[in-house]
Tab-separated table of C-alpha atoms and ligand atoms in Angstrom:
chain	number	residue	atom	x	y	z
N	122	MET	CA	-14.001	5.355	-29.241
N	123	LYS	CA	-13.956	9.231	-30.895
N	124	ASP	CA	-16.843	10.685	-30.376
N	125	SER	CA	-16.663	10.018	-26.207
N	126	LEU	CA	-17.336	13.057	-24.195
N	127	PHE	CA	-13.717	11.890	-22.323
N	128	ILE	CA	-12.156	11.164	-25.610
N	129	LYS	CA	-13.227	14.674	-27.502
N	130	ALA	CA	-12.192	16.571	-23.633
N	131	ALA	CA	-8.876	14.901	-23.679
N	132	PHE	CA	-8.319	16.359	-26.899
N	133	SER	CA	-9.715	19.003	-26.307
N	134	GLU	CA	-12.693	19.529	-28.563
N	135	LYS	CA	-15.899	21.454	-27.785
N	136	THR	CA	-18.168	19.247	-24.827
N	137	GLU	CA	-22.057	20.099	-23.894
N	138	ARG	CA	-20.365	19.285	-20.626
N	139	PRO	CA	-17.143	18.034	-18.915
N	140	PRO	CA	-16.976	14.005	-18.666
N	141	VAL	CA	-16.547	13.303	-15.262
N	142	TRP	CA	-14.540	9.844	-13.737
N	143	MET	CA	-12.463	10.473	-9.830
N	144	MET	CA	-8.781	9.158	-9.390
N	145	ARG	CA	-9.524	5.997	-6.875
N	146	GLN	CA	-13.088	5.607	-8.031
N	147	ALA	CA	-12.358	1.783	-7.955
N	148	GLY	CA	-11.655	1.216	-3.919
N	149	ARG	CA	-12.379	1.091	-0.058
N	150	PHE	CA	-15.575	4.188	-0.294
N	151	MET	CA	-17.713	1.455	-1.728
N	152	PRO	CA	-18.790	-2.283	-0.146
N	153	GLU	CA	-19.550	-3.851	-3.507
N	154	TYR	CA	-15.243	-3.232	-3.048
N	155	TRP	CA	-14.946	-4.787	0.229
N	156	GLU	CA	-17.693	-7.720	-0.821
N	157	ILE	CA	-14.894	-8.584	-2.313
N	158	LYS	CA	-11.503	-7.473	-1.139
N	159	ASN	CA	-12.438	-10.014	2.066
N	160	LYS	CA	-12.009	-12.387	-0.054
N	161	TYR	CA	-9.097	-12.297	-2.053
N	162	SER	CA	-5.333	-10.138	-1.355
N	163	PHE	CA	-5.166	-6.897	-3.179
N	164	LEU	CA	-2.249	-8.338	-5.775
N	165	GLU	CA	-4.226	-11.277	-6.186
N	166	MET	CA	-7.397	-9.231	-7.006
N	167	CYS	CA	-4.851	-7.315	-9.748
N	168	LYS	CA	-3.284	-10.402	-11.061
N	169	THR	CA	-6.332	-12.401	-11.402
N	170	PRO	CA	-8.788	-10.660	-14.747
N	171	GLU	CA	-11.784	-11.713	-13.655
N	172	ILE	CA	-11.368	-9.886	-10.081
N	173	ALA	CA	-9.712	-6.971	-12.146
N	174	ALA	CA	-12.566	-6.599	-14.112
N	175	ASP	CA	-15.428	-7.254	-11.583
N	176	VAL	CA	-13.171	-3.765	-8.763
N	177	THR	CA	-13.121	-1.436	-12.550
N	178	MET	CA	-16.578	-2.379	-12.974
N	179	LEU	CA	-18.615	-1.423	-10.238
N	180	PRO	CA	-18.091	2.430	-10.614
N	181	VAL	CA	-19.343	1.886	-14.409
N	182	ASP	CA	-22.302	0.130	-12.650
N	183	LEU	CA	-22.738	1.910	-10.015
N	184	LEU	CA	-21.382	5.388	-9.746
N	185	GLY	CA	-22.531	5.489	-14.411
N	186	ILE	CA	-18.950	7.583	-14.489
N	187	ASP	CA	-17.711	8.475	-18.173
N	188	ALA	CA	-14.441	6.594	-17.849
N	189	ALA	CA	-13.602	3.775	-16.266
N	190	ILE	CA	-9.628	2.889	-15.197
N	191	LEU	CA	-8.225	0.344	-14.755
N	192	PHE	CA	-8.441	-1.427	-11.178
N	193	CYS	CA	-4.149	-2.616	-10.977
N	194	ASP	CA	-1.584	-0.538	-8.622
N	195	ILE	CA	0.456	1.801	-9.337
N	196	LEU	CA	3.520	-0.569	-8.102
N	197	VAL	CA	3.088	-4.017	-9.915
N	198	THR	CA	5.861	-1.692	-12.267
N	199	GLY	CA	9.192	-2.426	-8.962
N	200	GLU	CA	7.044	-6.021	-8.753
N	201	ALA	CA	8.513	-6.927	-11.751
N	202	MET	CA	11.744	-5.031	-11.931
N	203	GLY	CA	12.752	-7.407	-8.717
N	204	GLY	CA	11.003	-5.883	-5.781
N	205	ASP	CA	8.795	-7.773	-3.223
N	206	LEU	CA	5.533	-5.856	-3.002
N	207	ASP	CA	2.438	-6.498	-0.391
N	208	PHE	CA	-0.236	-4.195	0.591
N	209	ILE	CA	-0.184	-4.980	4.254
N	210	GLN	CA	-4.553	-3.743	5.547
N	211	GLY	CA	-4.282	-0.560	7.104
N	212	VAL	CA	-0.611	0.048	6.445
N	213	GLY	CA	-0.162	0.551	2.915
N	214	PRO	CA	2.170	-0.869	-0.057
N	215	LYS	CA	5.827	-2.311	0.968
N	216	PHE	CA	8.145	-3.226	-0.471
N	217	ALA	CA	10.303	-5.854	1.797
N	218	ASN	CA	13.393	-5.643	-0.585
N	219	PRO	CA	14.450	-1.655	-0.375
N	220	VAL	CA	16.887	-0.004	-3.083
N	221	ARG	CA	19.342	1.275	-1.112
N	222	ASN	CA	22.339	0.854	-3.558
N	223	GLU	CA	24.335	0.156	-6.699
N	224	LYS	CA	24.160	-3.636	-5.646
N	225	ASP	CA	20.580	-3.321	-4.838
N	226	ILE	CA	19.823	-1.418	-8.269
N	227	ASN	CA	21.953	-3.415	-10.393
N	228	ASN	CA	19.998	-6.324	-9.504
N	229	LEU	CA	16.440	-4.605	-10.917
N	230	ARG	CA	15.528	-5.878	-13.974
N	231	VAL	CA	14.928	-3.898	-17.094
N	232	ASP	CA	13.697	-7.122	-19.837
N	233	CYS	CA	10.406	-8.609	-16.901
N	234	ILE	CA	7.421	-6.700	-19.418
N	235	ASP	CA	6.594	-10.835	-19.574
N	236	LYS	CA	5.933	-9.784	-16.364
N	237	LEU	CA	3.181	-8.097	-16.601
N	238	GLN	CA	1.179	-9.826	-18.732
N	239	TYR	CA	-1.826	-10.496	-16.539
N	240	VAL	CA	-2.664	-6.530	-17.097
N	241	ALA	CA	-2.809	-7.195	-20.541
N	242	ASP	CA	-5.372	-9.794	-19.615
N	243	ALA	CA	-7.900	-7.627	-18.135
N	244	ILE	CA	-7.589	-4.601	-20.417
N	245	LYS	CA	-8.795	-7.719	-22.792
N	246	VAL	CA	-11.646	-8.976	-20.978
N	247	ILE	CA	-12.972	-4.986	-19.465
N	248	GLN	CA	-12.866	-4.385	-22.768
N	249	GLN	CA	-15.692	-6.836	-23.773
N	250	ARG	CA	-17.660	-6.118	-20.696
N	251	LEU	CA	-17.376	-2.239	-21.574
N	252	ASN	CA	-18.587	-3.561	-24.632
N	253	GLY	CA	-17.702	0.262	-26.320
N	254	THR	CA	-20.159	2.482	-23.646
N	255	ILE	CA	-17.298	3.814	-22.515
N	256	PRO	CA	-13.124	4.389	-23.167
N	257	LEU	CA	-11.190	2.328	-20.732
N	258	ILE	CA	-7.409	5.210	-18.693
N	259	GLY	CA	-4.512	2.205	-18.348
N	260	PHE	CA	-2.419	3.533	-16.116
N	261	ALA	CA	1.538	3.482	-14.835
N	262	GLY	CA	3.254	5.307	-11.575
N	263	ALA	CA	5.947	7.978	-13.281
N	264	PRO	CA	9.463	6.883	-12.138
N	265	PHE	CA	10.033	10.110	-9.142
N	266	THR	CA	7.723	7.940	-7.648
N	267	VAL	CA	7.961	4.265	-7.924
N	268	MET	CA	11.843	4.946	-6.824
N	269	SER	CA	9.847	6.195	-3.668
N	270	TYR	CA	9.387	3.443	-2.373
N	271	LEU	CA	10.976	1.189	-3.682
N	272	ILE	CA	13.770	3.124	-1.515
N	273	GLU	CA	11.571	3.817	0.997
N	274	GLY	CA	9.961	0.343	0.806
N	275	GLY	CA	6.765	1.478	0.693
N	276	SER	CA	4.625	4.817	2.039
N	277	SER	CA	6.263	8.073	3.622
N	278	LYS	CA	5.766	11.775	5.173
N	279	ASP	CA	8.615	13.044	4.652
N	280	PHE	CA	10.797	11.559	1.321
N	281	LYS	CA	13.412	11.173	3.511
N	282	LYS	CA	15.872	8.165	2.010
N	283	THR	CA	14.583	9.364	-1.527
N	284	LYS	CA	15.354	12.786	-1.540
N	285	LEU	CA	19.189	11.600	0.943
N	286	PHE	CA	19.772	9.811	-1.461
N	287	ILE	CA	19.429	11.800	-4.763
N	288	HIS	CA	21.175	14.033	-2.847
N	289	ASN	CA	24.106	12.248	-2.085
N	290	GLU	CA	23.062	9.399	-4.539
N	291	PRO	CA	22.529	11.510	-7.796
N	292	LYS	CA	24.471	9.056	-10.068
N	293	LEU	CA	22.497	6.810	-8.781
N	294	ALA	CA	19.901	7.791	-8.385
N	295	HIS	CA	19.525	7.984	-11.890
N	296	GLN	CA	20.656	5.336	-12.498
N	297	LEU	CA	17.419	4.110	-11.127
N	298	LEU	CA	15.170	6.540	-12.618
N	299	SER	CA	16.209	5.120	-16.848
N	300	LYS	CA	16.057	2.147	-15.347
N	301	ILE	CA	11.856	2.230	-14.226
N	302	ALA	CA	11.543	4.547	-17.929
N	303	SER	CA	12.227	2.716	-19.626
N	304	VAL	CA	10.070	-0.772	-18.153
N	305	THR	CA	6.625	1.980	-17.665
N	306	ALA	CA	7.522	3.423	-20.949
N	307	ASP	CA	6.821	-1.089	-22.130
N	308	TYR	CA	4.355	-1.079	-19.776
N	309	LEU	CA	2.220	1.940	-20.877
N	310	ASN	CA	2.888	0.346	-24.755
N	311	LEU	CA	1.852	-2.913	-23.878
N	312	GLN	CA	-1.694	-1.656	-22.518
N	313	ILE	CA	-1.995	0.883	-25.528
N	314	ALA	CA	-1.709	-2.110	-27.339
N	315	ALA	CA	-3.837	-4.307	-24.751
N	316	GLY	CA	-6.688	-1.863	-25.742
N	317	VAL	CA	-6.764	1.451	-23.789
N	318	ASN	CA	-8.107	4.341	-25.032
N	319	ALA	CA	-6.510	6.358	-22.728
N	320	VAL	CA	-3.698	6.434	-21.033
N	321	GLN	CA	-3.113	8.456	-17.011
N	322	LEU	CA	0.602	8.887	-15.978
N	323	PHE	CA	0.743	9.122	-11.611
N	324	ASP	CA	3.336	10.912	-10.559
N	325	SER	CA	1.942	11.986	-7.222
N	326	TRP	CA	4.749	12.687	-4.748
N	327	ALA	CA	6.661	15.688	-7.074
N	328	LEU	CA	4.728	18.058	-4.720
N	329	ALA	CA	8.156	17.086	-2.339
N	330	LEU	CA	10.834	18.420	-4.917
N	331	CYS	CA	11.422	21.333	-5.299
N	332	TRP	CA	11.993	23.378	-8.631
N	333	ASP	CA	15.341	21.850	-9.913
N	334	ASP	CA	15.074	18.541	-8.267
N	335	TYR	CA	11.646	17.930	-9.568
N	336	LYS	CA	12.814	19.246	-13.503
N	337	GLU	CA	15.491	17.003	-13.196
N	338	PHE	CA	14.865	13.344	-10.865
N	339	SER	CA	11.435	13.496	-12.090
N	340	HIS	CA	10.160	15.474	-15.426
N	341	LYS	CA	13.338	14.616	-17.559
N	342	TYR	CA	11.521	10.666	-17.530
N	343	ASN	CA	8.734	12.198	-17.545
N	344	VAL	CA	9.080	13.640	-20.764
N	345	GLU	CA	11.489	10.176	-21.675
N	346	ILE	CA	8.032	8.167	-20.946
N	347	ILE	CA	5.936	10.266	-23.085
N	348	SER	CA	8.034	10.622	-26.124
N	349	LYS	CA	8.476	6.615	-25.986
N	350	LEU	CA	4.813	6.414	-26.356
N	351	ASN	CA	2.424	4.911	-29.266
N	352	ARG	CA	-0.408	7.441	-28.505
N	353	LYS	CA	-2.278	8.096	-32.606
N	354	ASP	CA	-5.642	8.451	-31.121
N	355	VAL	CA	-4.804	6.959	-27.262
N	356	PRO	CA	-4.406	10.675	-25.240
N	357	VAL	CA	-2.017	11.274	-22.682
N	358	ILE	CA	-2.890	12.343	-19.153
N	359	SER	CA	-0.604	13.746	-17.140
N	360	PHE	CA	-0.369	13.553	-13.467
N	361	CYS	CA	1.119	15.211	-10.958
N	362	LYS	CA	1.062	16.666	-6.742
N	363	GLY	CA	1.902	19.693	-7.595
N	364	SER	CA	0.810	20.722	-10.387
N	365	SER	CA	-0.274	23.759	-9.766
N	366	VAL	CA	3.248	24.773	-9.758
N	367	PHE	CA	4.965	22.123	-11.885
N	368	ALA	CA	2.181	22.468	-14.903
N	369	PRO	CA	4.222	24.655	-17.860
N	370	LEU	CA	7.362	22.114	-16.745
N	371	MET	CA	4.630	19.001	-17.310
N	372	ALA	CA	3.115	20.987	-20.779
N	373	GLU	CA	7.588	20.979	-21.733
N	374	ALA	CA	6.312	16.374	-21.941
N	375	LYS	CA	3.057	16.978	-24.148
N	376	PRO	CA	0.608	15.427	-23.031
N	377	ASP	CA	-2.887	15.810	-24.004
N	378	VAL	CA	-3.775	16.625	-20.840
N	379	ILE	CA	-3.085	17.727	-17.411
N	380	SER	CA	-4.760	16.906	-14.712
N	381	VAL	CA	-4.199	19.755	-11.769
N	382	ASP	CA	-4.675	19.005	-8.135
N	383	TRP	CA	-6.844	21.777	-6.027
N	384	ASN	CA	-4.310	24.208	-5.167
N	385	ALA	CA	-4.596	25.775	-8.449
N	386	ASP	CA	-6.991	28.193	-10.285
N	387	LEU	CA	-8.188	26.141	-12.864
N	388	LYS	CA	-8.612	28.313	-15.583
N	389	ASP	CA	-5.446	29.978	-14.420
N	390	ILE	CA	-3.549	26.972	-15.311
N	391	LYS	CA	-5.461	26.892	-17.908
N	392	HIS	CA	-4.940	30.427	-19.827
N	393	ARG	CA	-0.962	29.508	-18.741
N	394	LEU	CA	-0.542	26.226	-21.315
N	395	PRO	CA	0.016	26.284	-24.362
N	396	SER	CA	-3.383	25.469	-26.611
N	397	GLY	CA	-4.234	21.816	-27.064
N	398	ILE	CA	-3.296	21.386	-24.051
N	399	ALA	CA	-6.542	19.936	-22.000
N	400	VAL	CA	-7.075	19.837	-18.221
N	401	GLN	CA	-8.780	17.645	-15.519
N	402	GLY	CA	-9.359	17.740	-12.319
N	403	ASN	CA	-9.672	19.906	-9.620
N	404	LEU	CA	-12.535	19.427	-6.615
N	405	ASP	CA	-10.614	19.418	-3.114
N	406	PRO	CA	-11.235	15.622	-2.162
N	407	HIS	CA	-12.783	16.682	1.054
N	408	ILE	CA	-15.701	18.335	-0.531
N	409	LEU	CA	-17.459	15.033	-0.326
N	410	TYR	CA	-17.317	15.149	3.179
N	411	ALA	CA	-19.432	18.351	3.244
N	412	GLU	CA	-23.718	18.625	3.052
N	413	LYS	CA	-24.530	18.115	-0.612
N	414	HIS	CA	-25.533	21.826	-1.300
N	415	VAL	CA	-21.763	22.327	-0.298
N	416	ILE	CA	-20.820	19.455	-3.337
N	417	LYS	CA	-23.150	20.842	-5.414
N	418	ASP	CA	-22.305	25.017	-5.565
N	419	ARG	CA	-18.213	23.793	-5.823
N	420	ILE	CA	-18.742	21.658	-8.667
N	421	HIS	CA	-21.553	24.498	-9.654
N	422	ARG	CA	-18.677	27.787	-9.584
N	423	LEU	CA	-15.601	25.635	-11.175
N	424	PHE	CA	-17.888	24.985	-14.074
N	425	GLU	CA	-19.229	28.641	-13.951
N	426	ARG	CA	-15.416	29.266	-13.480
N	427	MET	CA	-13.906	27.269	-16.636
N	428	ARG	CA	-17.522	27.888	-19.084
N	429	GLY	CA	-16.302	29.000	-22.840
N	430	GLU	CA	-12.267	26.331	-22.339
N	431	GLU	CA	-13.004	23.558	-24.949
N	432	GLY	CA	-10.689	20.946	-22.772
N	433	PHE	CA	-11.628	20.070	-19.730
N	434	ILE	CA	-12.804	16.643	-17.847
N	435	PHE	CA	-13.871	17.177	-13.882
N	436	ASN	CA	-12.538	15.365	-11.801
N	437	LEU	CA	-10.792	15.951	-7.609
N	438	GLY	CA	-6.920	17.554	-7.173
N	439	HIS	CA	-6.069	13.855	-5.982
N	440	GLY	CA	-7.892	10.887	-4.915
N	441	ILE	CA	-11.198	9.762	-3.178
N	442	MET	CA	-10.440	9.301	0.661
N	443	PRO	CA	-11.638	6.086	1.852
N	444	ASP	CA	-14.515	7.424	3.971
N	445	ILE	CA	-16.334	9.467	2.779
N	446	PRO	CA	-19.423	8.243	1.893
N	447	PHE	CA	-20.525	6.290	-1.326
N	448	ASP	CA	-23.829	8.796	-1.369
N	449	HIS	CA	-21.523	11.948	-2.188
N	450	VAL	CA	-19.677	11.173	-4.206
N	451	LYS	CA	-23.123	9.397	-6.072
N	452	TYR	CA	-23.966	12.600	-5.652
N	453	ALA	CA	-21.678	14.739	-6.873
N	454	ILE	CA	-21.439	12.755	-9.738
N	455	GLU	CA	-25.054	13.106	-10.606
N	456	VAL	CA	-24.221	17.203	-10.359
N	457	VAL	CA	-21.574	16.986	-13.142
N	458	LYS	CA	-24.237	14.356	-15.100
N	459	GLU	CA	-27.174	16.660	-15.632
N	460	PHE	CA	-24.555	19.593	-15.635
N	461	ARG	CA	-24.818	21.831	-19.369
N	462	TYR	CA	-23.383	25.129	-20.724
O	1009	LIG	O1	-8.282	5.061	-9.708
O	1009	LIG	C1	-8.692	3.622	-8.936
O	1009	LIG	O2	-9.827	3.377	-8.026
O	1009	LIG	C2	-8.417	2.542	-10.103
O	1009	LIG	C3	-7.184	1.520	-9.279
O	1009	LIG	C4	-5.133	2.684	-8.652
O	1009	LIG	C5	-4.948	1.803	-7.001
O	1009	LIG	N1	-3.735	2.422	-6.544
O	1009	LIG	C6	-6.207	0.939	-6.269
O	1009	LIG	C7	-5.602	1.101	-5.284
O	1009	LIG	C8	-4.759	2.894	-9.748
O	1009	LIG	C9	-4.935	4.294	-10.374
O	1009	LIG	C10	-3.768	3.724	-7.547
O	1009	LIG	C11	-3.024	4.404	-8.341
O	1009	LIG	C12	-1.151	4.525	-7.146
O	1009	LIG	N2	-0.925	3.375	-5.766
O	1009	LIG	C13	-1.433	6.228	-6.651
O	1009	LIG	C14	-1.194	7.881	-7.599
O	1009	LIG	C15	-2.892	7.467	-7.218
O	1009	LIG	C16	-2.647	8.875	-5.204
O	1009	LIG	O3	-3.590	7.807	-5.510
O	1009	LIG	O4	-1.925	9.629	-5.557
O	1009	LIG	C17	-0.369	5.328	-6.084
O	1009	LIG	C18	1.012	6.833	-5.101
O	1009	LIG	C19	-0.736	4.462	-5.076
O	1009	LIG	C20	0.149	3.440	-4.076
O	1009	LIG	C21	-0.584	2.551	-2.305
O	1009	LIG	N3	-1.189	1.733	-3.484
O	1009	LIG	C22	-1.206	2.913	-2.193
O	1009	LIG	C23	-0.225	4.185	-1.040
O	1009	LIG	C24	-1.325	2.310	-0.846
O	1009	LIG	C25	-2.231	1.562	0.073
O	1009	LIG	C26	-3.100	3.700	0.375
O	1009	LIG	C27	-3.934	3.830	-0.758
O	1009	LIG	O5	-4.070	5.673	-0.727
O	1009	LIG	O6	-5.354	3.454	-1.174
O	1009	LIG	C28	-2.296	1.381	-2.206
O	1009	LIG	C29	-3.188	0.347	-1.856
O	1009	LIG	C30	-4.136	0.823	-2.945
O	1009	LIG	N4	-4.647	1.024	-4.774
O	1009	LIG	C31	-5.915	0.475	-2.557
O	1009	LIG	C32	-6.182	0.223	-3.702
O	1009	LIG	C33	-8.280	-0.047	-4.174
O	1009	LIG	C34	-6.345	-0.027	-0.969
O	1009	LIG	C35	-5.889	-1.287	-1.670
O	1009	LIG	C36	-6.721	-1.622	0.251
O	1009	LIG	O7	-6.133	-2.020	1.072
O	1009	LIG	O8	-7.276	-2.900	-0.417
């Protein structure tokens, strides 16, 4: 895999064009996803290696992306620790037993990696199917983001309960974050041992935090996790919404790649990072709703801006929305793949 476009760009080596993959590429914008989803629950899909492999392969076969991402969810660590997790159609993820006090935190297990063995099994099936063609990205949720779901009991707009908890009960918040961080490091190492070629840490909701809280309640644990990874030939990607602001701190954790949201000028962010850290991003996913000539123009604009930069992976600033037309996503990938510097 060392010679694949994706791995080369992740390790800041020169490539003839930027590699492309998209966050949430294996999902609801694809009719083929629904054919599978209508037969099983989301967790059944994640926990059945053959089905997880089928879904992982959809964007590989139908879109021709340069890297596959494991089909799973960031919240499976919370479930393995004891969270009663369900994904409810039209609502999203729900934990029926939210974590609100010391007793709830004590009830969460750290020694639970055996509960995630199905992910290692899925990785092995996916690697057989990929058969060395393109790299497979594994992933986990960062402790702050996973904690927010455990405390809120599901998705939230303002993270009110989570922020109240870190402000009023900082000691308990640190206990909870330490537990999640420990499981997350074990979990990513399990994925690396099973054969993923890269890993991405998703701290999607870090943007809810102010600078000091990000440092204390998010960044600290991401540093801890990244320092524990058996990463040798496996690049580590750090993503958060908020990276336009937090990128200089994210760099301190020494990831190979920082995945940037769409607010920032990508070249400007890259130039503010230590050399040797690649960037991934950062098209506004809403561009994919627009007419095709707009999509092409915006991708070319980004590429012109990044001309001459080593270490650039094309992606969106966040995930593909479910109602983005499939042929627009496919077109965007063709535009990237036809481009040459
Ligand atoms: O990128 C991929 O296609 C790989 C698989 C993947 C999923 N979730 C599948 C999924 C990945 C990498 C994730 C990460 C994830 N999950 C994040 C971080 C990235 C991000 O988008 O911010 C977060 C915050 C979650 C939590 C989560 N899972 C939410 C909020 C939801 C419901 C709403 C939504 O955005 O889809 C999920 C469900 C989920 N995870 C689905 C998929 C394909 C949809 C399930 C369905 O209804 O069919």
